[in-house]
Short mmCIF file of C-alpha atoms in Angstrom, two decimals:
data_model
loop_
_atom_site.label_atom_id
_atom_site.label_comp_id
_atom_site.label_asym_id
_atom_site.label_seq_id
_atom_site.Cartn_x
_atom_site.Cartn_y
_atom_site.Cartn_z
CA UNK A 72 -8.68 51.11 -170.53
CA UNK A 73 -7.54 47.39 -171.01
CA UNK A 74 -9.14 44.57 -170.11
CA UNK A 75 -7.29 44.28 -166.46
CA UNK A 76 -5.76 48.31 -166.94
CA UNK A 77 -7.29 50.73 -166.07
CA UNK A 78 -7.19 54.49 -167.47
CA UNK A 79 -5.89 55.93 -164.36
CA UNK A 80 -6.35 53.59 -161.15
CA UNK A 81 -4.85 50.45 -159.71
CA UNK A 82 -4.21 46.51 -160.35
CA UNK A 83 -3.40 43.80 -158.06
CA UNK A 84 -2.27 40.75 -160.24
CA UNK A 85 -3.11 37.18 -158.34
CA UNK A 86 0.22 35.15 -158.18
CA UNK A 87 0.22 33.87 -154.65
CA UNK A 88 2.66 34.84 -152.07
CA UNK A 89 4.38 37.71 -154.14
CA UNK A 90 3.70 41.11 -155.01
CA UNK A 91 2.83 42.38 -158.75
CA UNK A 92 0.90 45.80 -158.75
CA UNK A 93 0.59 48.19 -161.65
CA UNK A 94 -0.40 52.15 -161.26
CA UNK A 95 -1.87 53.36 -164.11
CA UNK A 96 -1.92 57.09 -164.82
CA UNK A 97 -3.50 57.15 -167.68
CA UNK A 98 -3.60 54.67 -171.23
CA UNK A 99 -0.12 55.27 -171.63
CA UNK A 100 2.11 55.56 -168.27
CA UNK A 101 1.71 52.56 -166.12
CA UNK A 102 4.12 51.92 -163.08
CA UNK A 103 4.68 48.33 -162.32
CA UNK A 104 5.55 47.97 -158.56
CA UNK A 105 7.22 44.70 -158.06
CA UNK A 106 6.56 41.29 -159.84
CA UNK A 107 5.86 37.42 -159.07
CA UNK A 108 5.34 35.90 -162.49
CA UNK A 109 6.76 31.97 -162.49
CA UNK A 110 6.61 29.49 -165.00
CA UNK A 111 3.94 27.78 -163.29
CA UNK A 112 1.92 30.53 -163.94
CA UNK A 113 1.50 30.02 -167.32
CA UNK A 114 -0.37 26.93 -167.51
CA UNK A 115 -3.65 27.05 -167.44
CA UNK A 116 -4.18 24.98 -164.80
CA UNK A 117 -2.19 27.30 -162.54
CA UNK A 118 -4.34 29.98 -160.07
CA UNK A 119 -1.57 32.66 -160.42
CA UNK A 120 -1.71 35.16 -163.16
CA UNK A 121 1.53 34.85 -165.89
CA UNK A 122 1.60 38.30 -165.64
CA UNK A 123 4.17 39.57 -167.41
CA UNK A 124 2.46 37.90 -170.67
CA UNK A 125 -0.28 40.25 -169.35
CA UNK A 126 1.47 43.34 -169.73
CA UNK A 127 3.25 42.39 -173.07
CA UNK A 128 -0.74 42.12 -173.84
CA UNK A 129 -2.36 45.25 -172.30
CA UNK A 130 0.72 47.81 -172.80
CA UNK A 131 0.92 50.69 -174.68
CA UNK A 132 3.23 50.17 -178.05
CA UNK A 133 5.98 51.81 -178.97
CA UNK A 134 7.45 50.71 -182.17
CA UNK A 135 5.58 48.00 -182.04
CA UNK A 136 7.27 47.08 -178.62
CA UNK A 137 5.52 47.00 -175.47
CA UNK A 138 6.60 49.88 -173.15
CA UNK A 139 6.49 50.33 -169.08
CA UNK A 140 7.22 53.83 -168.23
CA UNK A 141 8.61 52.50 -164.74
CA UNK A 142 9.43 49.71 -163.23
CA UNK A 143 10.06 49.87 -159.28
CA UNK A 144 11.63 47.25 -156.75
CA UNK A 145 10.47 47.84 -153.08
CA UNK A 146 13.19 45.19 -152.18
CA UNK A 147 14.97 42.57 -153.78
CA UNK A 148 12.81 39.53 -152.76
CA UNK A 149 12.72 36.58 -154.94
CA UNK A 150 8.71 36.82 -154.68
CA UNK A 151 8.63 40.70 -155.81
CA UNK A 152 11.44 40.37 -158.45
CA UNK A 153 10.62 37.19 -160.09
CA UNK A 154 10.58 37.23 -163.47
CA UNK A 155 11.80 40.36 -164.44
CA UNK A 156 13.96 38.98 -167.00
CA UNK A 157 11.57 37.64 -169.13
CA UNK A 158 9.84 41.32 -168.59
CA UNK A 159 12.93 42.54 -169.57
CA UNK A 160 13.14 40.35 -173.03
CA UNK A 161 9.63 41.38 -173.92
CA UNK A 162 8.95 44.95 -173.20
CA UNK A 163 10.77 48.36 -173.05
CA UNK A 164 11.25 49.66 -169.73
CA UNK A 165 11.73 53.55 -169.51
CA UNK A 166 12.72 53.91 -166.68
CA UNK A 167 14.01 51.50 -163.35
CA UNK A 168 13.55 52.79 -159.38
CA UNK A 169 14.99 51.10 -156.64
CA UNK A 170 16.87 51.45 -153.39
CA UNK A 171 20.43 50.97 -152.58
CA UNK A 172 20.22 48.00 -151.15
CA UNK A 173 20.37 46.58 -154.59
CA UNK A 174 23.62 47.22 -154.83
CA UNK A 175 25.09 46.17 -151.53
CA UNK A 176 23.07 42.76 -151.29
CA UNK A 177 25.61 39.97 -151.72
CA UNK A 178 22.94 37.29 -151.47
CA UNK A 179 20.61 38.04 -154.27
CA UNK A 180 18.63 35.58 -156.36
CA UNK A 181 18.97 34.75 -160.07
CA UNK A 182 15.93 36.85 -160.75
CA UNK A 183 17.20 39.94 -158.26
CA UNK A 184 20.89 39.47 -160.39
CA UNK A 185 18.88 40.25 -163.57
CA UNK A 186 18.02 43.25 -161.79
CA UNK A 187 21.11 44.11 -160.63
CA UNK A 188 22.25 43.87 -163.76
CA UNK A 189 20.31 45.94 -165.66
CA UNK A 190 20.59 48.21 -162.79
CA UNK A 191 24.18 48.11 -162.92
CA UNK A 192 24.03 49.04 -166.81
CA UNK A 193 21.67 52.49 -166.19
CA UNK A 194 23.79 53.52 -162.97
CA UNK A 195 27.00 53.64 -165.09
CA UNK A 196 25.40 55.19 -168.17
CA UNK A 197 24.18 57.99 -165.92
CA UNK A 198 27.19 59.07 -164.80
CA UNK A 199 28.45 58.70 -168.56
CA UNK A 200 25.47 61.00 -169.69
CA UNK A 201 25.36 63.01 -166.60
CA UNK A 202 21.77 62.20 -165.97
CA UNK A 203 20.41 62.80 -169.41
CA UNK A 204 19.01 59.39 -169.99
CA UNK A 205 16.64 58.20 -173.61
CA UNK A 206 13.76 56.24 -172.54
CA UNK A 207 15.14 52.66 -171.65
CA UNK A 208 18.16 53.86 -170.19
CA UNK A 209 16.57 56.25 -166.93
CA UNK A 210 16.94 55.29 -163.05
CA UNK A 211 16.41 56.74 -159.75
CA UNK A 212 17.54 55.71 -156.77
CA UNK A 213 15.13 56.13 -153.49
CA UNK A 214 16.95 56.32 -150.04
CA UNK A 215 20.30 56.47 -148.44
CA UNK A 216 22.98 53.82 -147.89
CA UNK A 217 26.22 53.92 -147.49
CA UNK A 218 26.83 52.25 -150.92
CA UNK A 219 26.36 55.46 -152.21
CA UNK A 220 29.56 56.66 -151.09
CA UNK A 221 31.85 54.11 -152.66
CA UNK A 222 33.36 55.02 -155.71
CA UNK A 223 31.37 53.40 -158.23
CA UNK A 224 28.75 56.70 -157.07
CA UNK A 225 30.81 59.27 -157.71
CA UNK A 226 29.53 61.77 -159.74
CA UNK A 227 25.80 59.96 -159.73
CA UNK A 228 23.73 62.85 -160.57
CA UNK A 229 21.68 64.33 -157.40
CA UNK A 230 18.65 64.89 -159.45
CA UNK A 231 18.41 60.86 -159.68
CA UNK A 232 18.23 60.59 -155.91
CA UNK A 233 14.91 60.76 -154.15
CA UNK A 234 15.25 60.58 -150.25
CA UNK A 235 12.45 60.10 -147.77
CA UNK A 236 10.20 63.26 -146.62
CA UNK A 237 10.55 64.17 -150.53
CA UNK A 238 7.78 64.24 -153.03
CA UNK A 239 8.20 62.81 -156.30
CA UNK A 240 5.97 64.00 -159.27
CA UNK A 241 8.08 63.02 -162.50
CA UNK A 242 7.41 59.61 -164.15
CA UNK A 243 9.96 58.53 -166.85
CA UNK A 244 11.03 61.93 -167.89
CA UNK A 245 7.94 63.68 -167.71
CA UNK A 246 6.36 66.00 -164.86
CA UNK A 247 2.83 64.58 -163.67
CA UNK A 248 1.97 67.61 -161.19
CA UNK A 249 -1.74 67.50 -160.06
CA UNK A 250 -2.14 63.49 -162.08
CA UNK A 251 0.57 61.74 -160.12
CA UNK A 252 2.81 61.84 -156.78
CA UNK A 253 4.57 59.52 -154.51
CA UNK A 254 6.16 60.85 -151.06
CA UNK A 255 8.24 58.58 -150.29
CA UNK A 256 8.53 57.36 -146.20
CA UNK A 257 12.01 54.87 -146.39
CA UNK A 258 14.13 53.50 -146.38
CA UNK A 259 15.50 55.73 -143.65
CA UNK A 260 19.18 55.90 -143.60
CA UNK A 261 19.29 53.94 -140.26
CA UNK A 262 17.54 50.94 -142.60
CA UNK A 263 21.23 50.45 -144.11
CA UNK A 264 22.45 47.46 -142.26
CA UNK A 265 19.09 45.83 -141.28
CA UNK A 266 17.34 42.89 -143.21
CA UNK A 267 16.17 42.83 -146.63
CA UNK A 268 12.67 43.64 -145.65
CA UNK A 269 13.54 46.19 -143.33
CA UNK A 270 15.03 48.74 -146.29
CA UNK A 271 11.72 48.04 -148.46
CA UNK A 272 10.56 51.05 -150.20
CA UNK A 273 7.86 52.69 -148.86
CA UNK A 274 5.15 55.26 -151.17
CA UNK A 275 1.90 57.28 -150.54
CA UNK A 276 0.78 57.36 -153.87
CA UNK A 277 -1.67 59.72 -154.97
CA UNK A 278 -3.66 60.08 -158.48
CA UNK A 279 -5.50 63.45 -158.96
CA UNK A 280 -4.88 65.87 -156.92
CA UNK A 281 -5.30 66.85 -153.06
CA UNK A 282 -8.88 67.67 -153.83
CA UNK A 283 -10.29 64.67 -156.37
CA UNK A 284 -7.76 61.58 -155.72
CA UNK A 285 -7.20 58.31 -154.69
CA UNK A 286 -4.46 58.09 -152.35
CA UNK A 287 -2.52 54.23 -152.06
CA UNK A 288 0.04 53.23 -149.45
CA UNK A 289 3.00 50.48 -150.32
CA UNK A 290 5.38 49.24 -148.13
CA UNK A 291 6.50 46.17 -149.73
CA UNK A 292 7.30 43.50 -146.72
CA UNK A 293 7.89 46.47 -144.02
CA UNK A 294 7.10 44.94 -140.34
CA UNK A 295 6.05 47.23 -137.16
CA UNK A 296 9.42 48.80 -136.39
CA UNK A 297 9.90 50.02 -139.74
CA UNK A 298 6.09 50.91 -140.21
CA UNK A 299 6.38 52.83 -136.55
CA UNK A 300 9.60 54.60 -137.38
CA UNK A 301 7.87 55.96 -140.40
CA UNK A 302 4.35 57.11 -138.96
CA UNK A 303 6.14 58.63 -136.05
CA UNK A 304 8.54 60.75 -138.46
CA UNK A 305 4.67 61.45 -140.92
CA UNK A 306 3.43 62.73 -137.44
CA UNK A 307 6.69 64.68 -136.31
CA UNK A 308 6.93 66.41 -139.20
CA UNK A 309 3.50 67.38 -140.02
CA UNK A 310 3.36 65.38 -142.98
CA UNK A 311 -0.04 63.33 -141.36
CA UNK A 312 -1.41 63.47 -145.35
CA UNK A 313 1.19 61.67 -146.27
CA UNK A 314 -0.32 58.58 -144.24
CA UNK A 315 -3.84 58.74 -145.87
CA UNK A 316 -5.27 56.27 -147.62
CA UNK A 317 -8.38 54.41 -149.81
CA UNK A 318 -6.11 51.29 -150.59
CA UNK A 319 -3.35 49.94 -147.84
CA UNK A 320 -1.84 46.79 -149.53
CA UNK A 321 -1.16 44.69 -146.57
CA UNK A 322 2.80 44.80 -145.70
CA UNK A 323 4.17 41.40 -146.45
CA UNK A 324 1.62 39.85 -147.77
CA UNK A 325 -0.77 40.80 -144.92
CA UNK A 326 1.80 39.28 -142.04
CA UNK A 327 1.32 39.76 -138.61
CA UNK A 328 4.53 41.48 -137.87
CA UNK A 329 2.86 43.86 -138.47
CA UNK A 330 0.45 44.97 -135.54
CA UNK A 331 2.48 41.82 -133.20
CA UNK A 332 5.70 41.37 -131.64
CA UNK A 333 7.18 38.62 -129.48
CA UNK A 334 8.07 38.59 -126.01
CA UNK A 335 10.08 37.05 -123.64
CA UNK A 336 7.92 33.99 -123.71
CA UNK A 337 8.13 34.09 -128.09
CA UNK A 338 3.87 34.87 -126.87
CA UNK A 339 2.40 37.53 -129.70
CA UNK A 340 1.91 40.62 -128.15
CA UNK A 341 -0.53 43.03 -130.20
CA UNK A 342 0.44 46.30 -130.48
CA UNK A 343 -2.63 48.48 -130.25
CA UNK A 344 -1.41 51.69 -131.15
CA UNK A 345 -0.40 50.81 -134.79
CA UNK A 346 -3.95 49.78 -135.68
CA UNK A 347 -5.10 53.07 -134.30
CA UNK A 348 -2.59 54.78 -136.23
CA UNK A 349 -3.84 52.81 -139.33
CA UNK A 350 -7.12 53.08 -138.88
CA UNK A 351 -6.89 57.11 -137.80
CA UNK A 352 -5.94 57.63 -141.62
CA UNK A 353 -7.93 55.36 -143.28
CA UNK A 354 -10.63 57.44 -145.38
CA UNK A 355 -14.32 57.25 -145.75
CA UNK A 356 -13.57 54.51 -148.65
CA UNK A 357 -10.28 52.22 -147.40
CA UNK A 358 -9.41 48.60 -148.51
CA UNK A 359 -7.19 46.73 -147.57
CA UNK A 360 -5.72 44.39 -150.02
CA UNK A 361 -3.63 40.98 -149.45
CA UNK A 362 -1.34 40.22 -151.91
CA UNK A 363 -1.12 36.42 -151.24
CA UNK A 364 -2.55 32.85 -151.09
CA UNK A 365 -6.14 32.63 -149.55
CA UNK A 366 -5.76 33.36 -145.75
CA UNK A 367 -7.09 30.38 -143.32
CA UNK A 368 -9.26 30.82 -140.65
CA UNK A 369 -6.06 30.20 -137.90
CA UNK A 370 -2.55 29.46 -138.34
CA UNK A 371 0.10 27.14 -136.29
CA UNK A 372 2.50 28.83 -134.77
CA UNK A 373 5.46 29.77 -137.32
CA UNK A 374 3.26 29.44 -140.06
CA UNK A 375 4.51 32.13 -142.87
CA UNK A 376 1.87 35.12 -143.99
CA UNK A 377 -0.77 35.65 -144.83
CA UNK A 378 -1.71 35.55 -141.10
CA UNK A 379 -5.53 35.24 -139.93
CA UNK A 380 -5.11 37.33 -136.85
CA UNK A 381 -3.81 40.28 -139.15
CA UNK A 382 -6.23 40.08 -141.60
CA UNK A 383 -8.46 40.27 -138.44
CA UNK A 384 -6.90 43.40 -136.98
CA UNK A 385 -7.45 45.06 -140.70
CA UNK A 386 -10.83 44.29 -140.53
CA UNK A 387 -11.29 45.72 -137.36
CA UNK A 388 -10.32 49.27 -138.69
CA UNK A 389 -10.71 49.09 -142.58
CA UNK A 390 -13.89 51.50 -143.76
CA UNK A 391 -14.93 49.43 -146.56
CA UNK A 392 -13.78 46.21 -147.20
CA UNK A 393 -11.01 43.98 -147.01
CA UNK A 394 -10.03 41.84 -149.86
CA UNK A 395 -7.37 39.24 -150.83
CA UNK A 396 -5.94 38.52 -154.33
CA UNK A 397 -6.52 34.70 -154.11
CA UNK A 398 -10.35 34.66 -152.30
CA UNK A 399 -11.76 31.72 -150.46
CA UNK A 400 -15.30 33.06 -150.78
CA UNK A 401 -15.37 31.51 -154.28
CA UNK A 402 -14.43 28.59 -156.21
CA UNK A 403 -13.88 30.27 -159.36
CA UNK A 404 -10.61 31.07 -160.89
CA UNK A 405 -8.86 34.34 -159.16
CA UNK A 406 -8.93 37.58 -161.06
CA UNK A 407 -6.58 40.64 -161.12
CA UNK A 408 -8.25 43.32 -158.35
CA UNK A 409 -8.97 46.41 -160.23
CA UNK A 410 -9.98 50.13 -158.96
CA UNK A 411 -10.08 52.92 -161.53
CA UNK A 412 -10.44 56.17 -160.36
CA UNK A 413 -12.82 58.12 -162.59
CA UNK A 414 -14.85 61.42 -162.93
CA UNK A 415 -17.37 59.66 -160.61
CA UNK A 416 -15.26 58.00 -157.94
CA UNK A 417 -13.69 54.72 -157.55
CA UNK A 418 -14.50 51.76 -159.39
CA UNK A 419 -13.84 47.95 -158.22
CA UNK A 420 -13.65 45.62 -160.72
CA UNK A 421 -15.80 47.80 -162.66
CA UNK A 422 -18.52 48.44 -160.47
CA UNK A 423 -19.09 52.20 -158.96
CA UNK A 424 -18.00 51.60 -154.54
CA UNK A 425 -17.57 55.12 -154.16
CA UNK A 426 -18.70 58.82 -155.02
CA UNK A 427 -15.86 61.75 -156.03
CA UNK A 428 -15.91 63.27 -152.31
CA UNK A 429 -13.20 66.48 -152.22
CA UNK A 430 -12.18 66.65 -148.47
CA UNK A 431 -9.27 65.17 -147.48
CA UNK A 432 -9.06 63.57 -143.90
CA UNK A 433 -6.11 66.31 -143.72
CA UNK A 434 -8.38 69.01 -143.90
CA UNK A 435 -11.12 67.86 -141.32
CA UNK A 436 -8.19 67.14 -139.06
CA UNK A 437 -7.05 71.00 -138.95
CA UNK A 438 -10.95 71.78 -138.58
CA UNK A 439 -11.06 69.79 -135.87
CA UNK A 440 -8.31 70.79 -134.21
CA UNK A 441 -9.19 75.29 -135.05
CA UNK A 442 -12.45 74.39 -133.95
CA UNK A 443 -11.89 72.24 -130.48
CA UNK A 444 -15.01 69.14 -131.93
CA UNK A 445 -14.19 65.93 -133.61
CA UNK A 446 -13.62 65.36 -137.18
CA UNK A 447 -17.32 64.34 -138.94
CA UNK A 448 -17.80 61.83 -141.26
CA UNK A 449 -18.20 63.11 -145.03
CA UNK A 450 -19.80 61.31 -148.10
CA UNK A 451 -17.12 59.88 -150.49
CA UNK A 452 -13.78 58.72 -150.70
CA UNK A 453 -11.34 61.68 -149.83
CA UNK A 454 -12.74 61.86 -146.24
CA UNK A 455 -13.02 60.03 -143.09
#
């Protein structure tokens, strides 16, 4: 363990309205889901982490070069693609995931173009190499779109493409069974045409397995139709696991969109059933986590997230805590968020929050339902 990475667990940088998480597996895979580093950042004076120079810092070596097994893109957003070219310049990346929509945006920023690029550069060398890639050179591609079936694809090896409903257990060429998994819940092929944030990537990720893990859901900036279209599917196809969770980092930087839609009078309209969908498969120990600027006590209307009434709604159904990357409880300088899952539980920020529990909220579901009475609390974080 680093000073901000853990062994195996989970880091939410600080840098404002933007998304930078990194999933470690253990001291030497780490899985960087997104990134907001600016220039800003790295003055000291600045609240928001630089943290790409953090990773050039706390990565494992090879060759002397810092290396990032993976580096996913849940959508090409300036604020979760930002700075990747510096990250680019100063570390190794094994291996890139993204979505299709990468290549069919026409309106991408100078940061998302980097990406595109070096995106680009792996999609063409995969087809050279027929999918046998050196570390550096690897990509997969998560969802459908019709990009896919233009030319440029043809011959894309299969084995590259992960689709939704599928569970994905290898990490940069290697096969984490029983460490690491991420089912993956969209983009749905119907997310083609719709807006950027619409066709984000969406990932149960779990570290351990079914019986000693900590289970994390990302959706990058997903609002409710998306988010319903994908718990209905998790329900219809008996994949109910698959929405678990211990950590839910708030969609779009914890927006209201959410749990509210307009009506005909533009009037927010909450939407009840989401937050007792959320809250149904949030475990004994759930956080949520706001990736964003300190969240007021109100907003004006057409304000931009974070949003007090969501953070209110998470609160309403969260187990444990709720917790934002930039906090107005203190006037101290914002640190990285930090949960390690260890051979005792999970850790936050260092500190023990929860005891190794080994029944899934899965499990007392079925129980439930074979024995006709309700689902009891258990003691721990892999129940409800």
């Amino acid at each position: 363990m680093t000073k901000f990475l853990p062994t195996k667990g989970v880091t939410f940088w600080p840098v404002g309205n933007g998304d930078s998480t990194t999933v470690s597996l253990n001291d030497i895979v780490k899985i960087q889901i997104d990134l907001h580093h600016t220039e800003a950042s790295e003055d000291d004076d600045d609240e928001c982490y630089p943290v790409v120079s953090h990773l050039v810092e706390e990565l494992p070596k090879v060759d002397g070069i810092p290396y990032l097994s993976v580096f996913a893109l849940t959508h090409p957003d300036k604020d979760h693609v930002k700075g990747f070219g510096k990250l680019l310049e100063d570390a190794t990346i094994g291996e890139l995931w993204l979505t299709p929509r990468v290549f069919h945006d026409e309106e991408l920023s100078e940061e998302a173009e980097a990406f595109y690029n070096e995106a680009e550069r792996r999609r063409k060398l995969a087809i050279k190499k027929n999918g046998v890639l050196a570390p550096g050179d690897r990509i997969r591609i998560f969802g459908y779109h019709t990009v896919l079936e233009k030319e440029k694809f043809r011959n894309f090896p299969e084995e590259l493409l992960t689709l939704p409903g599928e569970v994905l257990t290898e990490v940069d060429g290697e096969n984490y069974q029983g460490e690491f998994s991420a089912f993956v819940h969209s983009p749905f092929k119907t997310d083609v045409e719709e807006e950027r944030n619409d066709s984000s990537l969406g990932l149960q990720i779990t570290l351990g397995d079914e019986t000693d893990c900590l289970k994390i859901l990302i959706f990058g900036d997903l609002a409710h139709e998306g988010m319903r279209k994908l718990i209905d599917i998790s329900k219809a196809n008996d994949n109910e696991s698959k929405l678990e969770w211990n950590i839910l980092l708030a969609p779009h930087h914890c927006s209201k969109s959410v749990m509210y839609i307009k009506d005909e009078n533009d009037k927010n309209v909450l939407q009840q059933e989401m937050m007792d969908d959320l809250g149904e498969y949030c475990l004994d120990t759930g956080y949520v986590v706001s990736s964003s600027k300190s969240i007021p006590k109100s907003n004006k209307q057409g304000d931009n997230p974070p949003h007090a009434i969501a953070k209110d709604r998470y609160e309403e159904i969260v187990t444990t805590g709720f917790l934002c990357t930039h906090s107005d409880e203190s006037d101290s300088e914002p640190e990285p968020i930090v949960f390690e899952k260890s051979d005792e539980g999970i850790c936050l920020n260092g500190e023990l929050v929860a005891l190794k529990s080994t029944k899934s909220l899965s499990d007392s579901i079925k129980e439930a339902r074979s024995s006709g009475t309700p689902p009891t609390n258990a003691a721990g974080f892999g129940a409800k």
